[in-house]
Coordinates of C-alpha atoms in Angstrom, one line a residue:
Chain A
M22 CA 40.3 -38.8 59.5
K23 CA 36.5 -39.1 59.0
L24 CA 36.2 -40.3 62.6
H25 CA 38.2 -37.3 63.8
T26 CA 36.0 -34.9 61.8
F27 CA 32.9 -36.6 63.2
S28 CA 34.3 -36.4 66.8
L29 CA 35.0 -32.7 66.3
C30 CA 31.5 -32.0 65.0
L31 CA 30.0 -33.9 67.9
F32 CA 32.1 -31.9 70.4
A33 CA 31.2 -28.6 68.6
C34 CA 27.6 -29.5 68.7
T35 CA 27.8 -30.4 72.4
A36 CA 29.6 -27.2 73.3
C37 CA 27.1 -25.1 71.3
A38 CA 24.2 -27.1 72.7
F39 CA 25.1 -26.2 76.3
D40 CA 24.7 -22.5 75.5
V41 CA 21.3 -23.2 73.9
D42 CA 20.4 -25.4 76.8
D43 CA 20.5 -22.6 79.3
F44 CA 18.4 -20.5 77.0
L45 CA 15.8 -23.3 76.6
D46 CA 15.6 -23.7 80.4
Q47 CA 14.9 -20.0 80.7
L48 CA 12.3 -20.3 77.9
D49 CA 10.6 -23.2 79.8
S50 CA 10.2 -20.9 82.8
T51 CA 8.9 -18.1 80.6
L52 CA 6.3 -20.4 79.0
T53 CA 5.0 -21.7 82.4
L54 CA 2.3 -19.5 83.9
S55 CA 0.4 -19.7 87.1
A56 CA -2.4 -17.6 88.5
F57 CA -5.1 -17.6 91.3
H58 CA -2.6 -18.7 94.0
D59 CA -1.3 -21.4 91.7
N60 CA -4.7 -22.9 91.3
F61 CA -4.4 -22.4 87.6
R62 CA -1.2 -23.5 86.0
A63 CA -0.3 -23.8 82.3
R64 CA 2.8 -24.8 80.4
L65 CA 3.5 -24.4 76.7
S66 CA 6.2 -26.8 75.4
G67 CA 7.1 -28.5 72.2
T68 CA 9.6 -30.3 69.9
L69 CA 11.1 -29.4 66.6
D70 CA 12.0 -32.5 64.6
L71 CA 14.0 -32.6 61.4
E72 CA 13.8 -36.0 59.8
I73 CA 15.5 -37.5 56.7
Y74 CA 14.4 -40.9 55.3
N75 CA 16.1 -42.9 52.6
F76 CA 14.2 -46.0 51.4
E77 CA 13.4 -48.2 48.5
Q78 CA 10.1 -48.0 46.6
P79 CA 7.4 -48.9 47.4
A80 CA 7.9 -46.7 50.5
P81 CA 7.7 -48.8 53.7
G82 CA 5.0 -48.3 56.4
L83 CA 2.9 -45.2 56.3
I84 CA 5.5 -43.1 54.5
D85 CA 3.6 -41.6 51.6
S86 CA 6.2 -40.6 49.0
N87 CA 7.2 -41.5 45.4
I88 CA 10.7 -40.2 45.9
D89 CA 13.4 -42.2 47.7
T90 CA 14.8 -39.5 49.9
L91 CA 12.4 -37.5 52.0
F92 CA 12.9 -34.5 54.3
N93 CA 10.2 -34.3 56.9
P94 CA 10.3 -31.3 59.3
R95 CA 7.8 -31.1 62.1
L96 CA 7.0 -28.6 64.8
T97 CA 4.9 -29.9 67.7
L98 CA 3.4 -27.7 70.4
F99 CA 1.9 -29.0 73.6
L100 CA -0.3 -27.2 76.1
D101 CA -0.7 -28.7 79.6
A102 CA -2.9 -26.9 82.1
Q103 CA -3.9 -27.8 85.6
I104 CA -7.0 -26.3 87.1
G105 CA -7.2 -27.0 90.9
S106 CA -6.1 -30.5 91.8
Q107 CA -8.8 -32.3 89.8
I108 CA -9.0 -30.9 86.3
Y109 CA -6.3 -31.3 83.7
F110 CA -6.4 -30.1 80.1
F111 CA -3.9 -30.9 77.3
A112 CA -3.6 -30.2 73.6
Q113 CA -1.1 -31.1 70.9
S114 CA -0.8 -29.2 67.6
R115 CA 1.5 -29.9 64.7
L116 CA 2.9 -28.1 61.7
D117 CA 4.3 -30.6 59.3
R118 CA 3.9 -32.2 55.9
G119 CA 1.1 -34.6 56.9
F120 CA 0.4 -36.8 60.0
D121 CA 2.7 -39.5 58.5
P122 CA 5.9 -38.7 56.7
S123 CA 5.1 -37.5 53.2
D124 CA 6.3 -35.1 50.4
H125 CA 3.1 -33.1 50.6
G126 CA 2.9 -29.4 51.4
A127 CA 2.8 -27.9 54.9
Q128 CA -0.3 -28.2 57.1
V129 CA -1.3 -27.3 60.7
R130 CA -3.5 -29.6 62.7
L131 CA -4.8 -29.9 66.2
D132 CA -4.0 -33.5 66.8
E133 CA -5.1 -33.9 70.4
Y134 CA -7.2 -31.9 72.9
A135 CA -8.8 -33.4 76.0
L136 CA -10.2 -32.4 79.4
R137 CA -9.5 -34.8 82.2
V138 CA -11.3 -34.9 85.6
T139 CA -9.8 -36.9 88.5
P140 CA -12.3 -36.6 91.5
W141 CA -10.2 -38.6 94.0
E142 CA -6.5 -38.1 94.7
D143 CA -5.8 -41.8 94.8
G144 CA -6.6 -42.1 91.0
R145 CA -9.3 -44.7 91.4
L146 CA -11.3 -42.9 88.7
T147 CA -10.4 -40.5 85.8
V148 CA -12.8 -39.3 83.1
Q149 CA -11.4 -37.8 79.9
I150 CA -13.2 -36.3 77.0
G151 CA -11.8 -35.0 73.7
K152 CA -9.6 -36.2 70.9
F153 CA -6.7 -38.3 72.3
A154 CA -4.5 -41.4 71.9
T155 CA -6.0 -44.8 72.4
V156 CA -5.8 -46.6 75.7
V157 CA -4.9 -49.9 73.9
G158 CA -1.4 -51.4 74.3
N159 CA 1.8 -49.9 75.7
W160 CA 3.3 -48.0 72.7
V161 CA 1.4 -44.8 73.1
P162 CA 3.3 -43.4 76.1
R163 CA 6.5 -43.4 74.0
H164 CA 5.2 -42.6 70.5
L165 CA 6.5 -39.0 70.4
S166 CA 9.9 -38.3 69.0
W167 CA 11.6 -37.5 72.3
E168 CA 10.5 -40.7 74.1
N169 CA 10.5 -43.1 71.2
P170 CA 13.9 -44.9 70.9
F171 CA 13.1 -45.2 67.2
I172 CA 12.0 -42.8 64.4
N173 CA 9.1 -44.9 63.2
A174 CA 6.4 -47.0 64.9
P175 CA 6.3 -50.8 65.4
L176 CA 5.1 -52.7 62.3
I177 CA 1.5 -53.2 63.6
Y178 CA 1.0 -49.5 63.8
E179 CA 2.1 -48.7 60.3
N180 CA 2.1 -51.7 58.0
V181 CA -0.5 -51.1 55.4
T182 CA -2.6 -54.2 54.7
S183 CA -5.3 -55.0 52.1
I184 CA -7.9 -53.5 54.4
Q185 CA -9.5 -50.3 53.0
D186 CA -12.0 -48.1 54.7
K187 CA -13.1 -45.9 51.8
S188 CA -14.7 -48.6 49.7
A189 CA -15.5 -52.3 49.9
P190 CA -13.5 -54.7 47.7
V191 CA -15.4 -55.7 44.6
S192 CA -14.3 -59.3 44.9
P193 CA -12.1 -61.6 46.9
L194 CA -9.4 -61.5 44.2
Y195 CA -9.4 -57.7 44.3
F196 CA -9.1 -57.9 48.0
I197 CA -6.2 -60.3 47.9
Y198 CA -4.3 -58.9 44.9
G199 CA -5.5 -55.3 45.0
P200 CA -3.0 -52.7 44.0
Y201 CA -2.5 -51.4 47.5
Y202 CA 1.2 -50.7 46.9
Y203 CA 0.4 -48.1 44.3
E204 CA -2.5 -46.4 46.1
K205 CA -1.2 -46.9 49.5
Y206 CA -3.2 -44.2 51.2
A207 CA -6.5 -45.9 50.3
F208 CA -5.6 -48.8 52.6
N209 CA -5.2 -49.2 56.4
P210 CA -2.9 -50.8 59.0
V211 CA -4.3 -52.7 61.9
I212 CA -3.7 -49.7 64.2
W213 CA -3.1 -46.3 62.7
G214 CA -0.3 -44.9 64.8
P215 CA -1.5 -43.6 68.2
S216 CA -5.1 -43.4 66.9
Y217 CA -6.0 -39.9 68.1
A218 CA -9.8 -40.5 67.6
S219 CA -12.4 -38.5 69.5
G220 CA -14.5 -39.8 72.4
I221 CA -14.6 -40.4 76.1
S222 CA -12.5 -42.6 78.4
V223 CA -12.8 -43.8 82.0
S224 CA -9.7 -45.1 83.7
G225 CA -8.3 -45.7 87.1
Q226 CA -6.2 -47.7 89.5
L227 CA -7.2 -50.2 92.1
G228 CA -4.2 -51.5 94.0
K229 CA -1.9 -53.2 91.6
F230 CA -4.5 -53.3 88.9
D231 CA -5.5 -50.5 86.5
Y232 CA -8.2 -50.2 83.9
A233 CA -9.2 -48.0 81.0
V234 CA -12.2 -48.1 78.8
E235 CA -12.9 -45.8 75.9
M236 CA -15.7 -45.0 73.4
K237 CA -14.3 -43.4 70.2
N238 CA -15.8 -42.2 66.9
A239 CA -13.4 -44.3 64.8
S240 CA -11.8 -47.8 64.9
L241 CA -8.2 -48.4 65.6
S242 CA -7.4 -48.9 61.9
S243 CA -9.1 -45.7 60.9
R244 CA -7.1 -42.9 59.1
P245 CA -6.3 -39.5 60.7
E246 CA -9.1 -37.8 58.8
S247 CA -11.7 -40.0 60.5
W248 CA -10.5 -39.0 64.0
T249 CA -12.1 -35.6 64.1
V250 CA -15.6 -35.4 65.4
T251 CA -16.7 -33.0 62.7
E252 CA -15.7 -35.6 60.0
N253 CA -17.0 -38.6 61.8
G254 CA -19.7 -38.6 64.4
F255 CA -20.6 -41.2 67.0
D256 CA -23.2 -43.1 65.0
N257 CA -20.9 -46.1 64.8
P258 CA -18.7 -46.0 67.8
T259 CA -15.7 -48.2 68.6
F260 CA -15.2 -49.5 72.2
S261 CA -11.7 -50.3 73.4
S262 CA -10.3 -51.2 76.8
R263 CA -7.1 -52.2 78.6
F264 CA -6.7 -53.9 81.9
G265 CA -3.3 -53.7 83.5
F266 CA -1.4 -55.4 86.3
R267 CA 1.7 -54.0 87.9
P268 CA 3.2 -56.4 90.4
N269 CA 5.9 -53.8 91.1
Q270 CA 7.5 -50.8 89.4
A271 CA 9.6 -52.9 87.1
W272 CA 6.8 -54.9 85.4
N273 CA 3.6 -53.7 83.6
L274 CA 1.4 -56.3 82.0
G275 CA -1.8 -55.6 80.1
L276 CA -4.7 -57.1 78.1
S277 CA -6.4 -55.0 75.5
A278 CA -9.5 -55.4 73.3
S279 CA -11.2 -53.2 70.7
E280 CA -14.3 -53.6 68.6
G281 CA -15.9 -51.3 66.1
P282 CA -16.9 -50.7 62.5
Y283 CA -14.0 -49.6 60.3
F284 CA -15.6 -48.3 57.1
R285 CA -16.0 -44.6 56.5
R286 CA -19.3 -43.2 55.5
E287 CA -18.4 -42.9 51.8
A288 CA -17.9 -46.7 51.6
E289 CA -21.6 -47.2 52.2
S290 CA -22.6 -47.2 48.5
T291 CA -20.0 -49.9 47.8
L292 CA -21.3 -52.3 50.4
P293 CA -23.5 -55.3 49.4
P294 CA -27.2 -54.5 49.2
G295 CA -29.0 -54.4 52.6
R296 CA -25.8 -54.0 54.6
D297 CA -24.4 -51.0 56.3
I298 CA -21.0 -50.0 57.7
D299 CA -22.0 -51.3 61.2
D300 CA -22.0 -54.8 59.8
Y301 CA -18.3 -54.8 59.1
R302 CA -16.2 -54.5 62.2
E303 CA -12.6 -54.7 63.3
F304 CA -11.8 -56.8 66.4
V305 CA -8.5 -56.5 68.1
L306 CA -7.1 -58.5 71.1
G307 CA -3.8 -57.4 72.5
Q308 CA -1.4 -58.5 75.1
D309 CA 1.4 -56.2 76.3
A310 CA 4.3 -56.4 78.7
S311 CA 7.1 -54.1 79.7
F312 CA 10.0 -54.3 82.0
A313 CA 12.4 -51.7 83.2
W314 CA 15.4 -51.8 85.6
R315 CA 18.3 -49.4 85.8
H316 CA 19.4 -48.7 82.2
L317 CA 17.4 -51.4 80.5
Q318 CA 13.8 -51.2 79.2
V319 CA 12.0 -53.9 77.3
W320 CA 8.5 -53.7 75.7
A321 CA 6.5 -56.3 73.8
E322 CA 3.0 -56.3 72.3
F323 CA 1.1 -59.1 70.6
Y324 CA -2.1 -58.4 68.6
E325 CA -4.6 -60.7 67.0
A326 CA -7.0 -58.8 64.7
R327 CA -10.0 -59.7 62.6
F328 CA -11.6 -57.6 59.9
E329 CA -15.1 -58.5 58.6
V330 CA -14.7 -57.9 54.8
P331 CA -17.6 -57.6 52.4
H332 CA -17.5 -60.4 49.7
V333 CA -14.6 -62.0 51.5
G334 CA -15.4 -63.0 55.1
N335 CA -13.1 -62.8 58.0
A336 CA -9.6 -61.6 57.4
D337 CA -7.3 -62.5 60.4
T338 CA -3.8 -61.3 61.2
F339 CA -1.4 -61.7 64.0
A340 CA 1.4 -59.2 64.7
Y341 CA 3.9 -58.7 67.5
Y342 CA 7.1 -57.0 68.3
V343 CA 9.7 -57.1 71.0
E344 CA 11.7 -53.9 71.7
A345 CA 14.7 -53.3 74.0
K346 CA 16.5 -50.1 74.8
Y347 CA 19.7 -49.8 76.8
K348 CA 21.6 -46.7 77.9
F349 CA 25.3 -47.2 77.4
T350 CA 26.3 -43.9 78.8
P351 CA 24.2 -41.0 80.3
Q352 CA 23.9 -39.6 76.8
L353 CA 24.1 -42.5 74.4
F354 CA 21.5 -45.3 74.1
G355 CA 20.7 -48.0 71.6
A356 CA 17.6 -49.8 70.7
L357 CA 16.7 -53.0 68.9
R358 CA 13.2 -54.1 67.8
W359 CA 12.0 -57.3 66.1
N360 CA 8.6 -57.0 64.4
Q361 CA 6.6 -59.7 62.6
Q362 CA 3.1 -59.7 61.0
L363 CA 1.5 -62.9 59.8
F364 CA -1.7 -63.1 57.8
G365 CA -4.4 -65.8 57.7
T366 CA -6.1 -67.1 54.6
V367 CA -9.4 -66.2 52.9
S368 CA -11.3 -67.9 50.1
D369 CA -10.4 -66.5 46.7
G370 CA -13.9 -67.3 45.4
Y371 CA -12.6 -70.2 43.3
G372 CA -12.4 -72.8 46.0
H373 CA -8.9 -72.0 47.2
N374 CA -7.7 -70.5 50.5
V375 CA -5.1 -67.9 49.9
Q376 CA -3.2 -65.6 52.3
W377 CA -4.8 -62.2 52.2
S378 CA -1.5 -60.4 52.5
R379 CA 2.2 -61.2 52.6
D380 CA 3.8 -62.2 55.9
L381 CA 6.7 -60.0 56.8
G382 CA 9.4 -59.5 59.4
R383 CA 11.3 -56.3 60.1
I384 CA 14.3 -55.6 62.3
D385 CA 14.9 -52.0 63.5
I386 CA 18.2 -50.8 64.9
A387 CA 18.6 -47.3 66.3
A388 CA 21.0 -45.2 68.3
T389 CA 20.3 -41.9 70.0
Y390 CA 22.8 -39.4 71.3
R391 CA 21.5 -36.7 73.7
F392 CA 23.7 -33.6 73.5
T393 CA 21.7 -31.9 76.3
P394 CA 18.4 -32.5 78.0
H395 CA 16.9 -30.5 75.1
A396 CA 18.6 -31.8 72.0
Q397 CA 19.2 -35.2 70.6
V398 CA 20.0 -37.0 67.3
K399 CA 18.8 -40.4 66.3
L400 CA 19.9 -42.7 63.6
Q401 CA 17.9 -45.8 62.5
Y402 CA 18.3 -48.6 60.0
D403 CA 15.4 -51.0 59.2
F404 CA 15.5 -54.2 57.2
Q405 CA 12.2 -55.6 56.1
H406 CA 11.7 -58.9 54.4
E407 CA 8.6 -60.6 53.1
T408 CA 8.6 -64.2 54.2
T409 CA 5.8 -65.2 51.8
G410 CA 4.9 -64.1 48.3
E411 CA 7.7 -62.6 46.2
G412 CA 10.0 -62.2 49.2
E413 CA 10.7 -58.6 48.6
D414 CA 13.1 -56.7 50.8
N415 CA 13.2 -53.1 51.8
H416 CA 15.9 -51.1 53.5
L417 CA 15.3 -47.8 55.3
V418 CA 17.8 -45.4 56.7
A419 CA 16.6 -42.5 58.7
A420 CA 18.0 -39.7 60.9
Q421 CA 16.1 -37.4 63.2
F422 CA 17.3 -34.3 65.0
T423 CA 15.0 -33.1 67.8
I424 CA 15.1 -30.0 69.9
R425 CA 12.7 -30.1 72.9
F426 CA 11.6 -26.9 74.7
Chain B
M4 CA 38.5 -23.7 144.9
R5 CA 39.2 -20.8 142.5
R6 CA 42.2 -22.7 141.1
Q7 CA 40.1 -25.8 140.5
G8 CA 37.5 -23.6 138.6
L9 CA 40.2 -22.3 136.3
L10 CA 41.4 -25.8 135.6
W11 CA 37.8 -26.8 134.6
L12 CA 37.5 -23.8 132.3
N13 CA 40.8 -24.6 130.7
A14 CA 39.7 -28.2 130.2
I15 CA 36.3 -27.2 128.6
C16 CA 38.0 -24.7 126.3
S17 CA 40.5 -27.2 125.0
L18 CA 37.6 -29.3 123.6
F19 CA 36.6 -26.5 121.1
P20 CA 38.7 -26.0 117.9
A21 CA 40.6 -22.8 117.9
T22 CA 38.7 -21.6 114.8
L23 CA 35.4 -21.6 116.7
L24 CA 36.8 -19.8 119.7
A25 CA 38.2 -17.1 117.4
S26 CA 35.4 -17.3 114.8
A27 CA 33.7 -14.5 112.9
I28 CA 30.1 -14.3 111.8
V29 CA 28.6 -12.9 108.7
E30 CA 24.9 -12.2 108.4
G31 CA 22.7 -10.3 106.1
R32 CA 20.2 -10.6 103.3
V33 CA 20.2 -11.6 99.7
E34 CA 17.6 -10.0 97.4
L35 CA 15.9 -13.1 95.9
P36 CA 14.3 -13.2 92.5
K37 CA 10.6 -13.3 92.1
S38 CA 8.8 -16.6 92.9
H39 CA 9.1 -19.3 90.3
S40 CA 6.0 -20.3 88.4
A41 CA 4.3 -23.4 89.8
P42 CA 5.3 -26.5 87.8
V43 CA 2.8 -28.4 85.7
Q44 CA 3.0 -32.1 85.3
A45 CA 2.5 -33.5 81.7
K46 CA 0.1 -36.4 82.2
R47 CA -1.0 -36.8 78.6
Y48 CA -0.4 -40.5 78.1
E49 CA -0.7 -41.7 81.7
I50 CA -3.7 -44.1 81.8
V51 CA -3.6 -43.9 85.6
T52 CA -3.6 -40.3 86.8
K53 CA -3.5 -39.3 90.4
G54 CA -5.1 -36.1 91.6
G55 CA -3.3 -33.2 93.4
V56 CA -0.8 -30.6 92.2
L57 CA 2.9 -30.3 92.4
S58 CA 4.4 -28.3 95.2
T59 CA 6.0 -25.0 94.5
Q60 CA 9.5 -24.4 95.6
P61 CA 10.3 -20.8 96.6
P62 CA 13.6 -19.4 95.3
L63 CA 16.5 -19.6 97.7
A64 CA 20.2 -18.4 97.6
V65 CA 23.4 -20.0 98.8
V66 CA 25.9 -17.8 100.5
Y67 CA 29.5 -19.0 100.8
L68 CA 33.0 -17.9 101.7
D69 CA 35.4 -18.2 98.8
G70 CA 39.0 -18.9 99.6
V71 CA 41.6 -21.6 100.2
F72 CA 40.8 -23.8 103.2
P73 CA 42.4 -26.9 104.5
L74 CA 40.9 -30.2 103.3
P75 CA 38.2 -31.4 105.7
A76 CA 37.9 -34.6 107.6
P77 CA 35.5 -37.2 106.0
L78 CA 32.3 -35.4 104.9
P79 CA 28.9 -36.5 106.0
V80 CA 26.7 -38.2 103.4
K81 CA 23.9 -35.9 102.1
E82 CA 20.6 -36.7 100.6
V83 CA 18.3 -35.6 97.7
A84 CA 15.1 -37.5 97.8
Q85 CA 12.4 -37.9 95.1
K86 CA 9.1 -37.4 96.8
D87 CA 5.8 -36.4 95.4
L88 CA 7.4 -36.1 92.0
T89 CA 9.8 -33.4 93.1
F90 CA 13.4 -33.3 94.3
V91 CA 13.7 -32.6 98.1
P92 CA 15.5 -30.4 98.7
A93 CA 15.2 -28.5 95.5
I94 CA 18.7 -27.1 96.0
L95 CA 21.5 -28.6 98.0
P96 CA 24.8 -26.9 98.5
I97 CA 27.6 -29.4 99.3
Q98 CA 31.3 -29.4 99.8
L99 CA 33.6 -30.8 97.1
G100 CA 34.0 -34.6 97.6
T101 CA 30.6 -35.1 99.3
K102 CA 28.7 -38.3 98.6
V103 CA 24.9 -37.8 98.0
E104 CA 22.3 -40.4 98.3
F105 CA 19.2 -40.4 96.0
P106 CA 16.4 -42.3 97.7
N107 CA 13.2 -42.8 95.8
L108 CA 10.3 -42.2 98.2
D109 CA 7.5 -42.3 95.6
D110 CA 5.7 -45.4 94.5
A111 CA 6.7 -44.8 90.9
Y112 CA 10.0 -45.1 89.0
H113 CA 12.3 -42.2 88.7
N114 CA 15.4 -41.9 86.5
I115 CA 17.7 -39.2 87.8
F116 CA 20.4 -37.9 85.4
S117 CA 22.7 -34.9 84.9
Y118 CA 24.5 -33.7 81.8
S119 CA 26.1 -30.8 83.7
P120 CA 29.9 -30.6 83.1
A121 CA 30.5 -30.7 86.9
K122 CA 29.0 -34.2 87.1
R123 CA 27.6 -36.3 84.3
F124 CA 25.6 -39.4 85.4
D125 CA 22.5 -41.4 84.9
L126 CA 21.2 -43.6 87.8
G127 CA 18.7 -45.5 85.7
R128 CA 15.4 -46.7 87.1
Y129 CA 15.3 -48.2 90.6
R130 CA 12.6 -49.2 93.0
P131 CA 12.0 -47.4 96.3
D132 CA 12.9 -50.6 98.3
E133 CA 16.2 -51.2 96.5
R134 CA 19.4 -51.2 98.6
P135 CA 21.9 -49.8 98.6
I136 CA 20.4 -46.5 97.7
P137 CA 22.1 -45.1 94.6
T138 CA 24.8 -42.5 95.3
Q139 CA 27.2 -40.2 93.6
V140 CA 30.3 -38.5 94.8
F141 CA 30.6 -34.9 93.6
D142 CA 34.3 -34.3 93.0
K143 CA 34.3 -31.2 90.7
P144 CA 33.0 -27.8 91.8
G145 CA 30.1 -26.2 89.9
L146 CA 26.4 -26.4 89.4
V147 CA 24.8 -29.8 88.8
I148 CA 21.3 -29.8 87.4
L149 CA 19.3 -32.9 88.3
R150 CA 16.5 -34.0 86.1
C151 CA 14.3 -37.1 85.7
D152 CA 14.1 -38.9 82.4
I153 CA 10.5 -40.0 83.2
H154 CA 9.0 -36.8 84.7
E155 CA 10.0 -33.9 82.5
H156 CA 9.0 -31.2 85.1
M157 CA 11.3 -32.4 87.8
R158 CA 14.4 -30.3 88.3
G159 CA 16.8 -30.1 91.2
L160 CA 20.2 -28.4 91.8
I161 CA 23.3 -29.4 93.6
L162 CA 25.9 -26.7 94.1
V163 CA 29.3 -28.2 94.6
L164 CA 31.5 -25.7 96.5
N165 CA 35.2 -25.8 97.2
T166 CA 34.7 -24.4 100.7
P167 CA 33.4 -25.7 104.0
Y168 CA 31.7 -22.3 104.8
F169 CA 28.3 -22.0 103.1
V170 CA 24.7 -21.6 104.1
M171 CA 21.2 -21.5 102.5
T172 CA 19.1 -18.4 102.9
D173 CA 15.6 -18.6 104.2
T174 CA 12.7 -17.7 102.0
N175 CA 13.1 -14.0 102.8
G176 CA 16.8 -14.1 101.8
H177 CA 18.2 -13.9 105.3
F178 CA 21.4 -15.8 106.1
R179 CA 23.9 -16.2 108.9
L180 CA 27.3 -17.9 108.5
N181 CA 29.0 -19.0 111.7
G182 CA 32.4 -20.2 112.6
L183 CA 34.3 -18.3 109.9
P184 CA 38.1 -17.9 110.1
A185 CA 39.6 -14.4 110.4
G186 CA 41.2 -13.0 107.3
H187 CA 40.5 -11.4 103.8
Y188 CA 38.0 -13.4 101.7
T189 CA 35.3 -13.0 99.1
L190 CA 31.7 -13.6 100.2
K191 CA 29.6 -14.9 97.4
A192 CA 25.8 -15.3 97.0
W193 CA 24.7 -17.8 94.4
I194 CA 21.2 -16.8 93.3
D195 CA 20.6 -18.8 90.1
S196 CA 22.6 -20.4 87.3
R197 CA 23.2 -17.0 85.7
T198 CA 23.6 -14.8 88.8
T199 CA 26.3 -14.9 91.5
R200 CA 27.0 -11.8 93.5
E201 CA 30.2 -11.2 95.4
K202 CA 31.7 -8.9 97.9
P203 CA 35.2 -8.7 99.5
V204 CA 35.1 -9.1 103.3
E205 CA 37.6 -8.7 106.1
L206 CA 36.7 -11.0 109.0
K207 CA 38.0 -10.5 112.5
S208 CA 37.8 -12.9 115.4
G209 CA 34.7 -12.5 117.5
Q210 CA 33.2 -9.9 115.1
T211 CA 29.8 -10.1 113.4
L212 CA 29.8 -8.5 110.0
H213 CA 26.6 -7.5 108.2
V214 CA 26.6 -7.9 104.4
D215 CA 23.6 -7.5 102.1
F216 CA 23.4 -8.5 98.4
P217 CA 20.9 -6.2 96.8

């Protein structure tokens, strides 16, 4: 009976969605403008996401909420503009309850804006300036809700560690056993989401190889507030790069590296005497691979990261994930992801070497049904297990409905 | 000598189908909508970006004769290519039952799909050099909207018609339909997904009819 009701609902949604679909196609034409003999073109587009999360406390990843069930609506608007054949501009603005899912009030942000110049048609050189996603790794091109087979990010992009950027730990013990579960937003993951920091990048393609180098105002682990140029200048820049090799269209292999200070300015007074924020850096090495053929897509990323921590020394971590997506029918696809993060040891100050955070593994399973080219619903289940320490588990169930226009 | 000439003429005429010898012609003009806006490619997260702009496809209409016609002999295979991140041609009218090939002529992946009720399919990602070239047989009349799962701006149309008599207009809206059978029919002009105009026509052998769709 329930299956029948569900089928009827799905059919009704699909029938209704086709009417809306035609309207959204017309809207797309209306929101695309051109002038000066098509030398100036602009397109306004967007997504409306309605997300529901149910999880155990403490909330997993970068979800910032004390309640177990969270409703997270988000309106995202994109502007893409092409001026002549060499200049491209884009911007992304969001109205939501915070950059990461939270139970806070509504806010509007300009998350990305960048100007890109491509002097040669073959793409050997592209220069981009503004506030934009990092060039590191291969997750960024699918991090938005329509392209992402999951609702959340891989573990490396959202697992909060003992690293904090607003103040230095007062001792190794505080660093190791600090109350980061209860003040989660004071701490950082290795890479904070797509890392929309401000800066400049140079990229291009030379045969089967491609390259990208960027100078940004904040490290990969830095929080969204640090990404804006008004909040955080270029006194202590972070340099990141990715070198890619595409033997053919199916394969894409890459090596990434990033290096830069991760403390915010307000942490300066908490650093040991005579030291400044430039003395404590985040180093990241990454390897990524992706494969696609017909209805199968597979991605994997491996990251080794080191944080230089005051009073502690080097804190190392290794994280990876393997993700696969398969289209079962034109409208239904499923995805599976295995994530793991392992932590090194640091001295506790009393002659013992102790892991600086708990190892954990997470499996993510998701299914997406596309009603039309403009509407989809996604369901996800995550099971997270700490493989060291107290061995705590966490379950997350999430649903996301997206309309793209 | 004269008798031999008549025999030759008879032999030549027997090579043509009767419908062509006794065929009607319809020509005229369709008032086309204003030009489409030039498409914009979203390149936000592409590390490697090529220069250049996407080509603009002018609006075109399809004019066809609606009616009941005998089933045709095997139909020729048609083609919709993906070239320079666009579908070429942007609109393809075909007869019901036609097989269409989708060659990828770019050096990047494409993923063509359609959720249209007339044909729902997803070809997945395939390389330019892959053989056989992916195909689809279109066995239900209606409009099929082609899209690419990788390049959001790409849009193409296949109009599946239950008639062998159809033609595309030129960019000024002019059309000419040859070889039509005599009789009473409805002449239709498909302009876009929301607009199809129609007019009843009476076709006579050897006659050229002028029909405009304002």
